[in-house]
Amino acid sequence: MHLSYPAQTTIIKVPCSSMIRPEWIALALESGFDGVFVAADGTDCPYLTDCTNRTAKRVREAQELLSNKV
């Protein structure tokens, strides 16, 4: 979608949300980003049938990674 976002918003597009690495989320937050929003296609993902489960696992791994660094 062509939505308007504030200038300080960074959008990174990936073919499938399950491709996001936990280290990327941690790096963004450690680098000063206020937050990371991960959106998934749900059951409409053209690449994987279990995209949402894999994406959820990646986010959980990122949360664990960040909690271990505190």
mmCIF file of N, CA and C in Angstrom:
data_model
loop_
_atom_site.group_PDB
_atom_site.id
_atom_site.type_symbol
_atom_site.label_atom_id
_atom_site.label_comp_id
_atom_site.label_asym_id
_atom_site.label_seq_id
_atom_site.Cartn_x
_atom_site.Cartn_y
_atom_site.Cartn_z
ATOM 1 N N MET A 1 0.836 -1.175 0.000
ATOM 2 C CA MET A 1 0.000 0.000 0.000
ATOM 3 C C MET A 1 0.884 1.243 0.000
ATOM 4 N N HIS A 2 0.368 2.259 -0.586
ATOM 5 C CA HIS A 2 1.088 3.525 -0.621
ATOM 6 C C HIS A 2 0.502 4.441 0.442
ATOM 7 N N LEU A 3 0.891 4.194 1.669
ATOM 8 C CA LEU A 3 0.424 5.004 2.782
ATOM 9 C C LEU A 3 1.467 6.045 3.128
ATOM 10 N N SER A 4 1.035 7.080 3.782
ATOM 11 C CA SER A 4 1.963 8.109 4.245
ATOM 12 C C SER A 4 2.434 7.755 5.649
ATOM 13 N N TYR A 5 3.727 7.779 5.835
ATOM 14 C CA TYR A 5 4.323 7.501 7.135
ATOM 15 C C TYR A 5 5.205 8.677 7.523
ATOM 16 N N PRO A 6 5.435 8.869 8.817
ATOM 17 C CA PRO A 6 6.357 9.932 9.238
ATOM 18 C C PRO A 6 7.747 9.694 8.641
ATOM 19 N N ALA A 7 8.493 10.754 8.486
ATOM 20 C CA ALA A 7 9.823 10.669 7.868
ATOM 21 C C ALA A 7 10.761 9.744 8.631
ATOM 22 N N GLN A 8 10.577 9.619 9.935
ATOM 23 C CA GLN A 8 11.477 8.788 10.731
ATOM 24 C C GLN A 8 11.104 7.300 10.695
ATOM 25 N N THR A 9 10.079 6.941 9.923
ATOM 26 C CA THR A 9 9.659 5.553 9.793
ATOM 27 C C THR A 9 10.452 4.889 8.672
ATOM 28 N N THR A 10 10.966 3.711 8.954
ATOM 29 C CA THR A 10 11.704 2.942 7.964
ATOM 30 C C THR A 10 10.927 1.679 7.640
ATOM 31 N N ILE A 11 10.674 1.449 6.375
ATOM 32 C CA ILE A 11 9.959 0.252 5.950
ATOM 33 C C ILE A 11 10.937 -0.644 5.218
ATOM 34 N N ILE A 12 10.994 -1.881 5.649
ATOM 35 C CA ILE A 12 11.853 -2.871 5.002
ATOM 36 C C ILE A 12 10.946 -3.986 4.503
ATOM 37 N N LYS A 13 10.881 -4.148 3.204
ATOM 38 C CA LYS A 13 10.025 -5.166 2.613
ATOM 39 C C LYS A 13 10.819 -6.446 2.404
ATOM 40 N N VAL A 14 10.208 -7.558 2.762
ATOM 41 C CA VAL A 14 10.784 -8.875 2.525
ATOM 42 C C VAL A 14 9.723 -9.728 1.836
ATOM 43 N N PRO A 15 10.133 -10.717 1.038
ATOM 44 C CA PRO A 15 9.153 -11.542 0.347
ATOM 45 C C PRO A 15 8.206 -12.282 1.299
ATOM 46 N N CYS A 16 8.732 -12.705 2.427
ATOM 47 C CA CYS A 16 7.930 -13.447 3.405
ATOM 48 C C CYS A 16 8.375 -13.020 4.800
ATOM 49 N N SER A 17 7.422 -12.740 5.666
ATOM 50 C CA SER A 17 7.764 -12.254 7.013
ATOM 51 C C SER A 17 8.560 -13.269 7.822
ATOM 52 N N SER A 18 8.466 -14.548 7.483
ATOM 53 C CA SER A 18 9.236 -15.556 8.223
ATOM 54 C C SER A 18 10.724 -15.494 7.888
ATOM 55 N N MET A 19 11.095 -14.669 6.914
ATOM 56 C CA MET A 19 12.503 -14.499 6.558
ATOM 57 C C MET A 19 13.223 -13.526 7.492
ATOM 58 N N ILE A 20 12.468 -12.811 8.308
ATOM 59 C CA ILE A 20 13.068 -11.842 9.229
ATOM 60 C C ILE A 20 13.863 -12.595 10.285
ATOM 61 N N ARG A 21 15.060 -12.156 10.522
ATOM 62 C CA ARG A 21 15.926 -12.806 11.511
ATOM 63 C C ARG A 21 15.789 -12.098 12.858
ATOM 64 N N PRO A 22 15.775 -12.864 13.947
ATOM 65 C CA PRO A 22 15.690 -12.267 15.278
ATOM 66 C C PRO A 22 16.794 -11.241 15.531
ATOM 67 N N GLU A 23 17.968 -11.492 14.962
ATOM 68 C CA GLU A 23 19.096 -10.582 15.139
ATOM 69 C C GLU A 23 18.807 -9.218 14.526
ATOM 70 N N TRP A 24 18.040 -9.181 13.441
ATOM 71 C CA TRP A 24 17.694 -7.910 12.806
ATOM 72 C C TRP A 24 16.801 -7.079 13.711
ATOM 73 N N ILE A 25 15.846 -7.739 14.350
ATOM 74 C CA ILE A 25 14.945 -7.030 15.263
ATOM 75 C C ILE A 25 15.744 -6.475 16.435
ATOM 76 N N ALA A 26 16.599 -7.313 17.008
ATOM 77 C CA ALA A 26 17.425 -6.881 18.133
ATOM 78 C C ALA A 26 18.341 -5.724 17.728
ATOM 79 N N LEU A 27 18.952 -5.811 16.560
ATOM 80 C CA LEU A 27 19.844 -4.760 16.087
ATOM 81 C C LEU A 27 19.094 -3.439 15.924
ATOM 82 N N ALA A 28 17.886 -3.496 15.386
ATOM 83 C CA ALA A 28 17.099 -2.270 15.204
ATOM 84 C C ALA A 28 16.836 -1.606 16.549
ATOM 85 N N LEU A 29 16.431 -2.379 17.526
ATOM 86 C CA LEU A 29 16.124 -1.811 18.844
ATOM 87 C C LEU A 29 17.391 -1.325 19.546
ATOM 88 N N GLU A 30 18.470 -2.066 19.414
ATOM 89 C CA GLU A 30 19.737 -1.652 20.025
ATOM 90 C C GLU A 30 20.304 -0.415 19.339
ATOM 91 N N SER A 31 19.931 -0.193 18.091
ATOM 92 C CA SER A 31 20.421 0.959 17.336
ATOM 93 C C SER A 31 19.589 2.211 17.552
ATOM 94 N N GLY A 32 18.560 2.100 18.377
ATOM 95 C CA GLY A 32 17.787 3.279 18.712
ATOM 96 C C GLY A 32 16.379 3.348 18.154
ATOM 97 N N PHE A 33 15.961 2.349 17.405
ATOM 98 C CA PHE A 33 14.579 2.346 16.932
ATOM 99 C C PHE A 33 13.648 2.213 18.128
ATOM 100 N N ASP A 34 12.521 2.901 18.094
ATOM 101 C CA ASP A 34 11.557 2.829 19.185
ATOM 102 C C ASP A 34 10.787 1.510 19.200
ATOM 103 N N GLY A 35 10.671 0.886 18.063
ATOM 104 C CA GLY A 35 9.936 -0.369 17.978
ATOM 105 C C GLY A 35 10.096 -1.006 16.616
ATOM 106 N N VAL A 36 9.651 -2.237 16.523
ATOM 107 C CA VAL A 36 9.678 -2.985 15.272
ATOM 108 C C VAL A 36 8.303 -3.608 15.091
ATOM 109 N N PHE A 37 7.680 -3.343 13.957
ATOM 110 C CA PHE A 37 6.375 -3.906 13.649
ATOM 111 C C PHE A 37 6.565 -4.943 12.552
ATOM 112 N N VAL A 38 6.167 -6.171 12.832
ATOM 113 C CA VAL A 38 6.291 -7.250 11.859
ATOM 114 C C VAL A 38 4.891 -7.636 11.410
ATOM 115 N N ALA A 39 4.647 -7.547 10.108
ATOM 116 C CA ALA A 39 3.341 -7.904 9.565
ATOM 117 C C ALA A 39 3.479 -9.150 8.696
ATOM 118 N N ALA A 40 2.494 -10.025 8.785
ATOM 119 C CA ALA A 40 2.504 -11.262 8.011
ATOM 120 C C ALA A 40 1.257 -11.354 7.147
ATOM 121 N N ASP A 41 1.355 -12.095 6.060
ATOM 122 C CA ASP A 41 0.217 -12.294 5.165
ATOM 123 C C ASP A 41 -0.789 -13.298 5.716
ATOM 124 N N GLY A 42 -0.424 -13.969 6.776
ATOM 125 C CA GLY A 42 -1.320 -14.989 7.322
ATOM 126 C C GLY A 42 -1.422 -16.174 6.379
ATOM 127 N N THR A 43 -2.613 -16.632 6.137
ATOM 128 C CA THR A 43 -2.801 -17.808 5.287
ATOM 129 C C THR A 43 -2.672 -17.477 3.806
ATOM 130 N N ASP A 44 -2.476 -16.202 3.463
ATOM 131 C CA ASP A 44 -2.337 -15.796 2.067
ATOM 132 C C ASP A 44 -0.893 -15.786 1.575
ATOM 133 N N CYS A 45 0.035 -16.231 2.388
ATOM 134 C CA CYS A 45 1.446 -16.229 1.994
ATOM 135 C C CYS A 45 1.656 -17.157 0.797
ATOM 136 N N PRO A 46 2.227 -16.651 -0.285
ATOM 137 C CA PRO A 46 2.435 -17.487 -1.464
ATOM 138 C C PRO A 46 3.645 -18.420 -1.360
ATOM 139 N N TYR A 47 4.449 -18.268 -0.310
ATOM 140 C CA TYR A 47 5.678 -19.034 -0.193
ATOM 141 C C TYR A 47 5.572 -20.223 0.748
ATOM 142 N N LEU A 48 4.889 -20.035 1.882
ATOM 143 C CA LEU A 48 4.833 -21.086 2.896
ATOM 144 C C LEU A 48 3.420 -21.244 3.451
ATOM 145 N N THR A 49 3.055 -22.455 3.778
ATOM 146 C CA THR A 49 1.731 -22.677 4.370
ATOM 147 C C THR A 49 1.720 -22.358 5.859
ATOM 148 N N ASP A 50 2.888 -22.362 6.485
ATOM 149 C CA ASP A 50 2.964 -22.101 7.921
ATOM 150 C C ASP A 50 3.692 -20.794 8.225
ATOM 151 N N CYS A 51 3.511 -19.820 7.357
ATOM 152 C CA CYS A 51 4.198 -18.530 7.470
ATOM 153 C C CYS A 51 3.965 -17.867 8.825
ATOM 154 N N THR A 52 2.725 -17.807 9.281
ATOM 155 C CA THR A 52 2.442 -17.112 10.543
ATOM 156 C C THR A 52 3.104 -17.815 11.723
ATOM 157 N N ASN A 53 3.152 -19.138 11.703
ATOM 158 C CA ASN A 53 3.820 -19.863 12.790
ATOM 159 C C ASN A 53 5.318 -19.597 12.790
ATOM 160 N N ARG A 54 5.898 -19.595 11.624
ATOM 161 C CA ARG A 54 7.336 -19.320 11.523
ATOM 162 C C ARG A 54 7.656 -17.881 11.929
ATOM 163 N N THR A 55 6.807 -16.956 11.517
ATOM 164 C CA THR A 55 7.009 -15.556 11.883
ATOM 165 C C THR A 55 6.894 -15.377 13.387
ATOM 166 N N ALA A 56 5.896 -15.998 13.989
ATOM 167 C CA ALA A 56 5.725 -15.926 15.445
ATOM 168 C C ALA A 56 6.941 -16.488 16.166
ATOM 169 N N LYS A 57 7.502 -17.564 15.629
ATOM 170 C CA LYS A 57 8.705 -18.157 16.230
ATOM 171 C C LYS A 57 9.876 -17.174 16.154
ATOM 172 N N ARG A 58 10.019 -16.498 15.026
ATOM 173 C CA ARG A 58 11.099 -15.515 14.876
ATOM 174 C C ARG A 58 10.965 -14.376 15.883
ATOM 175 N N VAL A 59 9.750 -13.905 16.068
ATOM 176 C CA VAL A 59 9.522 -12.806 17.021
ATOM 177 C C VAL A 59 9.806 -13.281 18.443
ATOM 178 N N ARG A 60 9.363 -14.496 18.788
ATOM 179 C CA ARG A 60 9.668 -15.056 20.122
ATOM 180 C C ARG A 60 11.175 -15.153 20.331
ATOM 181 N N GLU A 61 11.885 -15.616 19.308
ATOM 182 C CA GLU A 61 13.345 -15.728 19.409
ATOM 183 C C GLU A 61 13.985 -14.363 19.618
ATOM 184 N N ALA A 62 13.457 -13.344 18.962
ATOM 185 C CA ALA A 62 13.980 -11.980 19.132
ATOM 186 C C ALA A 62 13.731 -11.501 20.556
ATOM 187 N N GLN A 63 12.544 -11.789 21.098
ATOM 188 C CA GLN A 63 12.238 -11.390 22.470
ATOM 189 C C GLN A 63 13.178 -12.080 23.458
ATOM 190 N N GLU A 64 13.437 -13.353 23.240
ATOM 191 C CA GLU A 64 14.367 -14.091 24.103
ATOM 192 C C GLU A 64 15.774 -13.514 23.986
ATOM 193 N N LEU A 65 16.182 -13.225 22.765
ATOM 194 C CA LEU A 65 17.505 -12.652 22.534
ATOM 195 C C LEU A 65 17.660 -11.336 23.274
ATOM 196 N N LEU A 66 16.651 -10.492 23.196
ATOM 197 C CA LEU A 66 16.704 -9.195 23.874
ATOM 198 C C LEU A 66 16.646 -9.340 25.390
ATOM 199 N N SER A 67 15.854 -10.270 25.888
ATOM 200 C CA SER A 67 15.747 -10.418 27.345
ATOM 201 C C SER A 67 17.046 -10.979 27.931
ATOM 202 N N ASN A 68 17.792 -11.746 27.155
ATOM 203 C CA ASN A 68 19.077 -12.284 27.622
ATOM 204 C C ASN A 68 20.170 -11.219 27.629
ATOM 205 N N LYS A 69 19.982 -10.143 26.862
ATOM 206 C CA LYS A 69 20.981 -9.081 26.795
ATOM 207 C C LYS A 69 20.813 -8.051 27.912
ATOM 208 N N VAL A 70 19.686 -8.090 28.601
ATOM 209 C CA VAL A 70 19.425 -7.080 29.652
ATOM 210 C C VAL A 70 20.162 -7.405 30.898
#
